[in-house]
Coordinates of C-alpha atoms and ligand atoms in Angstrom, one line a residue:
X41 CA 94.8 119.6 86.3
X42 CA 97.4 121.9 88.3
X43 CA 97.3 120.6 92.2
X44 CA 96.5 122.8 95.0
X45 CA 97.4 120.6 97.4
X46 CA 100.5 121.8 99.6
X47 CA 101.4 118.9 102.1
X48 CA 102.1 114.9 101.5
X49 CA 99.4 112.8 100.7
X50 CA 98.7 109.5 102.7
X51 CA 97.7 106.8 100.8
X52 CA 97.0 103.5 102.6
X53 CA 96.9 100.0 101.1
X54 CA 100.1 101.2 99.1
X55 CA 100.7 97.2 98.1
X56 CA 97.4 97.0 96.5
X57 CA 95.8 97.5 93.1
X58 CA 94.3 101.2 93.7
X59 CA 97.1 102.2 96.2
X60 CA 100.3 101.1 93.7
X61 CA 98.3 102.8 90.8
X62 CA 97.8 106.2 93.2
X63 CA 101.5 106.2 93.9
X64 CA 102.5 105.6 90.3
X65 CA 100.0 108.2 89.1
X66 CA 101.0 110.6 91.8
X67 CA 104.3 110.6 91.5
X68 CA 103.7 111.4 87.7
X69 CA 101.8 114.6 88.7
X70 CA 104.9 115.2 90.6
X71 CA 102.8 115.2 93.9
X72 CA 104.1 114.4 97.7
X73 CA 102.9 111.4 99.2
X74 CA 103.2 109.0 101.2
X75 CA 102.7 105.0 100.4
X76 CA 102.4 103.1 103.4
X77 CA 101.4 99.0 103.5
X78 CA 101.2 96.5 106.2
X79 CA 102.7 96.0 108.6
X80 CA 103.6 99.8 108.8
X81 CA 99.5 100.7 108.4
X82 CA 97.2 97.7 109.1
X83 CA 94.1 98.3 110.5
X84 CA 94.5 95.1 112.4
X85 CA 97.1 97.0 114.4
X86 CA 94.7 100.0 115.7
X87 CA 97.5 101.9 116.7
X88 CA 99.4 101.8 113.4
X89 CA 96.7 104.1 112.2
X90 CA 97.4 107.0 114.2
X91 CA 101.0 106.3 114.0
X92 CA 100.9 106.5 110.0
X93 CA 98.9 109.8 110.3
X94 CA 101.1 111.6 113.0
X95 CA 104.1 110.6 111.1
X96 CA 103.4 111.5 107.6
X97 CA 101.6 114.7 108.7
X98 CA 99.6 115.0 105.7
X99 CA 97.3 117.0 103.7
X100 CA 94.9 114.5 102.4
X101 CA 94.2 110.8 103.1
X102 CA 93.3 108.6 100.1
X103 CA 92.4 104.8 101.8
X104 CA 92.8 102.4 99.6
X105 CA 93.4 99.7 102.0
X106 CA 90.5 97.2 102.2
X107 CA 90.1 93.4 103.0
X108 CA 88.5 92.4 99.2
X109 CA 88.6 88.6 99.1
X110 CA 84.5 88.3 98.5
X111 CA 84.6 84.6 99.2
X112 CA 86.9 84.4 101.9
X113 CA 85.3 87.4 104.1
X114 CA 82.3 85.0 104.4
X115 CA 84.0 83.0 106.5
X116 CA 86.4 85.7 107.9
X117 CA 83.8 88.6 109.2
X118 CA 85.8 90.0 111.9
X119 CA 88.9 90.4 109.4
X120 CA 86.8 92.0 107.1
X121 CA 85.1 94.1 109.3
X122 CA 87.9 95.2 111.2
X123 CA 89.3 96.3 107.8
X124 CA 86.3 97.6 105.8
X125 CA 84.4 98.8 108.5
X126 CA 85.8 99.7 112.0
X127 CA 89.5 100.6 111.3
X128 CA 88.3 103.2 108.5
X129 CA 86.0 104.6 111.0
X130 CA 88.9 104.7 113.4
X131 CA 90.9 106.4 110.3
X132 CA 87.9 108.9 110.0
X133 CA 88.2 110.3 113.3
X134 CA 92.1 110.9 113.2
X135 CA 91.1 112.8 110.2
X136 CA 88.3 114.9 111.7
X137 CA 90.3 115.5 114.6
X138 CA 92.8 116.8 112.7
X139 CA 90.9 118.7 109.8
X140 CA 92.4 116.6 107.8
X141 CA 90.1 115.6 104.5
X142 CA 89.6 111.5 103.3
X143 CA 88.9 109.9 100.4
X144 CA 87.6 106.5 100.9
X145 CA 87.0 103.8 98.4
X146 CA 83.8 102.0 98.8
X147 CA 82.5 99.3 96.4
X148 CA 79.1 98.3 93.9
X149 CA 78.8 95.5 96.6
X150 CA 76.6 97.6 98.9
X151 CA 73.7 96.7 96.4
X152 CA 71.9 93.7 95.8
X153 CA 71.7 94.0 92.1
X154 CA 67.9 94.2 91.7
X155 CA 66.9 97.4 90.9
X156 CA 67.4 96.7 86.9
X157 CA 68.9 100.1 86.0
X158 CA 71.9 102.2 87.3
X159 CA 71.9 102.8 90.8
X160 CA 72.2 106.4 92.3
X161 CA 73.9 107.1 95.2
X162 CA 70.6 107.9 97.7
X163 CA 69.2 104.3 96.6
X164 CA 68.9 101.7 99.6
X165 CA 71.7 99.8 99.8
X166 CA 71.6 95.7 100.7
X167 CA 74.7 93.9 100.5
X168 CA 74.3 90.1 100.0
X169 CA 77.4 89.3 101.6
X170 CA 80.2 89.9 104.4
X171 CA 82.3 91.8 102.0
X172 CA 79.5 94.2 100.9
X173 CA 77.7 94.1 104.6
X174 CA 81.4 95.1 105.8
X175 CA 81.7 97.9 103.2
X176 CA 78.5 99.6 103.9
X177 CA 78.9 99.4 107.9
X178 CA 82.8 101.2 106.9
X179 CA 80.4 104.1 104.8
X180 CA 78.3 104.4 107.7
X181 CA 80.8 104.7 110.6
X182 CA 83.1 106.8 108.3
X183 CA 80.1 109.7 107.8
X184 CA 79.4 109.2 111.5
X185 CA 82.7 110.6 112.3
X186 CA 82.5 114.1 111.0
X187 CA 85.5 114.0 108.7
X188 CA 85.2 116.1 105.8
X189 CA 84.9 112.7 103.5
X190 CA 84.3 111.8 100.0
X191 CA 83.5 108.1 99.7
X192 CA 83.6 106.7 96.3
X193 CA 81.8 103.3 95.6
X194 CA 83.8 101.6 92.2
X195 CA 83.2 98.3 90.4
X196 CA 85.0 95.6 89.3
X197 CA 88.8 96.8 89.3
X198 CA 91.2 95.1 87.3
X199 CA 94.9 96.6 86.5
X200 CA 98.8 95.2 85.9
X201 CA 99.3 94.8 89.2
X202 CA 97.8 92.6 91.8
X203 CA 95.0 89.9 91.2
X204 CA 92.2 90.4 89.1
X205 CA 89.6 88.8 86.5
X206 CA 91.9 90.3 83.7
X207 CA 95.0 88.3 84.9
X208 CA 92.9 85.2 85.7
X209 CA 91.3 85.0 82.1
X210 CA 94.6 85.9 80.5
X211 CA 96.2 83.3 82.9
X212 CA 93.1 80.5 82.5
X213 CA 94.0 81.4 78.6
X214 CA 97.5 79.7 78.8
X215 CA 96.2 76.4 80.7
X216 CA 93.4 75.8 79.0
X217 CA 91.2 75.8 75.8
X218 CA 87.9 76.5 77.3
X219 CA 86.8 79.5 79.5
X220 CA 83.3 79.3 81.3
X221 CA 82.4 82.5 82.3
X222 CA 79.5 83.6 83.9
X223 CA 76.9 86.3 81.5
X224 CA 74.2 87.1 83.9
X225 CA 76.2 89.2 85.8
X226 CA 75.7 93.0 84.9
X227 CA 78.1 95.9 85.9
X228 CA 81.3 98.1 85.0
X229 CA 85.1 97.1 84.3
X230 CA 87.2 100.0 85.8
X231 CA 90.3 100.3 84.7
X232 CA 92.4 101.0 88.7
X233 CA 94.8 104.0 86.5
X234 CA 92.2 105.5 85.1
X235 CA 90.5 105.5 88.8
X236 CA 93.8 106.9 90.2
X237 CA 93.3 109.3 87.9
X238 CA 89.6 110.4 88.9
X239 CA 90.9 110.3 92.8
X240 CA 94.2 112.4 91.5
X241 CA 91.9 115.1 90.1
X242 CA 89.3 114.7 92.7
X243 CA 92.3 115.5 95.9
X244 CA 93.1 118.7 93.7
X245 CA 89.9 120.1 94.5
X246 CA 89.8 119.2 98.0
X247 CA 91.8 122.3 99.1
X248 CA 89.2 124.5 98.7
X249 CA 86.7 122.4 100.9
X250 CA 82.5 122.7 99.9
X251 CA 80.0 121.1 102.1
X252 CA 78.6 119.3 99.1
X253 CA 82.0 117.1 98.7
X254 CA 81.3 115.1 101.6
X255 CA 79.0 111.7 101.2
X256 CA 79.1 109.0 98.9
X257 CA 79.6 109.2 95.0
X258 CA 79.5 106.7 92.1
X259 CA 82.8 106.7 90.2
X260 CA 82.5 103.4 88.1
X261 CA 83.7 103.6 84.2
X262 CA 81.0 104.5 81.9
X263 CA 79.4 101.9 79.6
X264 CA 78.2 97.9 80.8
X265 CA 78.4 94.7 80.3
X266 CA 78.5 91.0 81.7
X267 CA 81.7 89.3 83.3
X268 CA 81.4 87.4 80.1
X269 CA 81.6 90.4 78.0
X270 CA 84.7 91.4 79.8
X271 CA 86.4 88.1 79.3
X272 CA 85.2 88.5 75.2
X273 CA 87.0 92.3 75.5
X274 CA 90.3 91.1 77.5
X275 CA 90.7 87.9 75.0
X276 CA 90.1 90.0 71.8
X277 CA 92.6 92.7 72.7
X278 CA 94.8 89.7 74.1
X279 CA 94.6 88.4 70.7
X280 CA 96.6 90.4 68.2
X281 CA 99.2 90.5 71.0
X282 CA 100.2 86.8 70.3
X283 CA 97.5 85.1 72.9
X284 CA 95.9 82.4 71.3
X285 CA 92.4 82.7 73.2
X286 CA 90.2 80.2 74.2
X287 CA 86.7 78.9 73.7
X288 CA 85.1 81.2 75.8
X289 CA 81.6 79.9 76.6
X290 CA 78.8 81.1 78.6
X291 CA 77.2 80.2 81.6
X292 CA 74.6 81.3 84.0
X293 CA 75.7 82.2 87.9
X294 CA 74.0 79.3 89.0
X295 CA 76.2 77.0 87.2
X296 CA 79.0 78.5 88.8
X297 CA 78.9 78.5 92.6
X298 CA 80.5 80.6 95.0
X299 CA 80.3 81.3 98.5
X300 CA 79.4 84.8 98.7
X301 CA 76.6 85.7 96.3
X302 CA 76.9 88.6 94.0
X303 CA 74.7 91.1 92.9
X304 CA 73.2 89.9 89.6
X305 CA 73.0 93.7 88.2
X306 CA 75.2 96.5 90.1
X307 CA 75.5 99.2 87.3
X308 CA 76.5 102.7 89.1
X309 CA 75.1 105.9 87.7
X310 CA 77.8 108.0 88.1
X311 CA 75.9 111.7 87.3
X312 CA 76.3 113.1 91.0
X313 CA 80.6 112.9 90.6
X314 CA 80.4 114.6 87.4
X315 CA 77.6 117.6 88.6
X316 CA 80.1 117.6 92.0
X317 CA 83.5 117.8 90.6
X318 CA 83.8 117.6 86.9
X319 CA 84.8 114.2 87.2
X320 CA 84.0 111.2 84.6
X321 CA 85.6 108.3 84.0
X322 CA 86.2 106.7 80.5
X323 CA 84.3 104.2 78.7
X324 CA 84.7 100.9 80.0
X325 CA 86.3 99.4 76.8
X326 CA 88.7 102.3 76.4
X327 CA 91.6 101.0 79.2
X328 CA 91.1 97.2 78.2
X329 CA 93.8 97.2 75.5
X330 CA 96.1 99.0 77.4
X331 CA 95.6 97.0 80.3
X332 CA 95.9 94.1 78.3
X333 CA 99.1 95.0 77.3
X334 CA 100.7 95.1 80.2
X335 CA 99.5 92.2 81.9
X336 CA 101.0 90.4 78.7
X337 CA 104.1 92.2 79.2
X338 CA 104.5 91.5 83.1
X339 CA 103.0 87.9 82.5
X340 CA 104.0 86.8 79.1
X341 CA 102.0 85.5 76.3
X342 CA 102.4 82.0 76.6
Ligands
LIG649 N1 88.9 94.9 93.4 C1 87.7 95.2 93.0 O1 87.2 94.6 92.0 C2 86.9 96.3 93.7 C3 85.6 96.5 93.3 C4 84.9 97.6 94.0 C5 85.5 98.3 95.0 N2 86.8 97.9 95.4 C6 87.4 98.7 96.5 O2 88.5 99.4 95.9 C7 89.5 99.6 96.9 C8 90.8 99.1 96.4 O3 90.7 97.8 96.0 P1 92.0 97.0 95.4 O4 91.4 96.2 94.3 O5 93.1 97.9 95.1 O6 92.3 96.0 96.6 P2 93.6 95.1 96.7 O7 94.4 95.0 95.5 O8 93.1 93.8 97.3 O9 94.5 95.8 97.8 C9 94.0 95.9 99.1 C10 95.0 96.7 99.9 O10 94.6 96.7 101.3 C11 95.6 96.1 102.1 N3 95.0 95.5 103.3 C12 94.2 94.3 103.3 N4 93.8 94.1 104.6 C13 94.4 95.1 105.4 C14 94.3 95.5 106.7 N5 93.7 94.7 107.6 N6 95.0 96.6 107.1 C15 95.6 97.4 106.2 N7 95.7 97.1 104.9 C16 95.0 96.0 104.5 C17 96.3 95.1 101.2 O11 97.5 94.8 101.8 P3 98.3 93.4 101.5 O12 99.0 93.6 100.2 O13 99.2 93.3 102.7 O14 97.3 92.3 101.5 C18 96.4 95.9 100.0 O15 97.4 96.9 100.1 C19 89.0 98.8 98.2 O16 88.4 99.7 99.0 C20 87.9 97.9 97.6 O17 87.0 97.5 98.6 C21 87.5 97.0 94.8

């Protein structure tokens, strides 16, 4: 898709998963930007944010900076909430001052997981923990503002770079000869380049601005399955690499504890992005190999 975008775009959290994927992909498109990371944009630093905006004067903010450790937000709420919640809000009316449009990245955690089929986007949201609680209060304050935003809610991100369930099971692979993962958990590996590339094609639009842009929209992978089903996919395209895989067994979330709880079914109907702006993303099982292969490359086999 040909870019109408004219100025650099900002995109925060450039250390992360989502933000080192939007650089990469960006710079492929041969798109300005501009990456920036803590300390240089932290949203524990309020003035940084304005700072990062006035300096890189750009066309388009993507945020992709967000405190994601599920566990440890439960017993760090003002970190993640200064992160997820009030400094995007804070980023949301730099942008709306400035006409600037956003793209915000938003997460399956807002849901409890009990609806039993794909949730839509006008569903009632009900995080059961900090992180998701912190996420949903970030959507909320971010459409308060005014700024012309699109927030996207993904699932279950996993990529070469940065920590993810991919690198732990390929990792738990080389330590051990028994995996226990958990199979009652229903949603949608996303692949983070093929999400840079939804966001990529998404910004292209954004030039010509329509009212019914702004909100929130589903933009998950298509397809489901269980965190055990994942693991099954990673090890079997792990396999003909040279990774001898494990005994992968399965086991139920209560025999696996954790401190936040997760939603035991978040599965994102992802029809509104695609009616909106032509965007789908691929099946899940589709970036797995590639994935795969990559992490084996970066990490090594054995
Ligand atoms: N990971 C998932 O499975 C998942 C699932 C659904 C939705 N999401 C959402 O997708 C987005 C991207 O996630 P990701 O997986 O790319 O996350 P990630 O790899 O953990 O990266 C998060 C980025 O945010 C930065 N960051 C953390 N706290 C910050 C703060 N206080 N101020 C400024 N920057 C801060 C990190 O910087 P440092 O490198 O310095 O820590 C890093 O650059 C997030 O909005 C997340 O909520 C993620």
């Amino acid at each position: 898709m040909v870019s109408l975008l004219t100025g650099p775009i900002l995109i925060t959290g450039g250390s992360g998963q989502l933000g080192h994927a939007l650089a990469e992909a960006a710079r492929e498109r041969r798109l300005e930007f501009v990456a920036v990371s803590r300390p240089e944009f932290d949203f524990d630093l309020g003035e940084s944010i304005a700072a990062c905006v006035a300096a890189a004067n750009p066309c388009l903010v993507i945020n992709a900076a967000a405190y994601t450790a599920v566990d440890a937000a439960e017993s760090n709420a003002d970190a993640a909430d200064r992160a997820n919640h009030t400094g995007p809000a804070r980023l949301g009316e730099i942008c709306a001052a400035a006409g600037i449009p956003l793209i915000h990245v938003s997460t399956d955690y807002v849901f409890d997981g009990d609806k039993g089929s794909p949730y839509l986007e006008t569903d009632p949201t009900h995080p059961t923990g900090v992180y998701g609680a912190s996420k949903r209060a970030g959507e909320i304050a971010l459409l308060a503002t005014g700024a012309n935003v699109v927030i996207l809610r993904t699932a279950w991100l996993y990529s070469a770079h940065g920590k993810n369930f991919a690198r732990t099971m390929l990792g738990a692979a080389r330590k051990t000869n028994e995996v226990r993962v958990v199979m009652d958990q229903k949603g949608t590996p996303t692949a983070v380049p093929d999400l840079a590339e939804a966001i990529l094609d998404i910004a292209a639009l954004l030039e010509d601005w329509q009212p019914a842009y702004r909100g929130v929209f589903h933009a998950a992978s298509a397809g489901e399955t269980s965190w055990h089903g994942f693991a099954a996919a990673i090890y079997a395209a792990a396999q003909p690499l040279g990774l001898k895989p494990p005994t992968l067994t399965a086991i139920a979330t209560r025999d696996w504890p954790t401190p936040a709880k997760r939603p035991a079914d978040s599965r994102l109907d992802c029809g509104k992005l695609a009616a909106t702006f032509g965007v789908r993303l691929p099946e899940w099982q589709v970036s797995v190999g590639p994935v795969v292969q990559q992490l084996l490359a970066l990490d090594g086999v054995g």
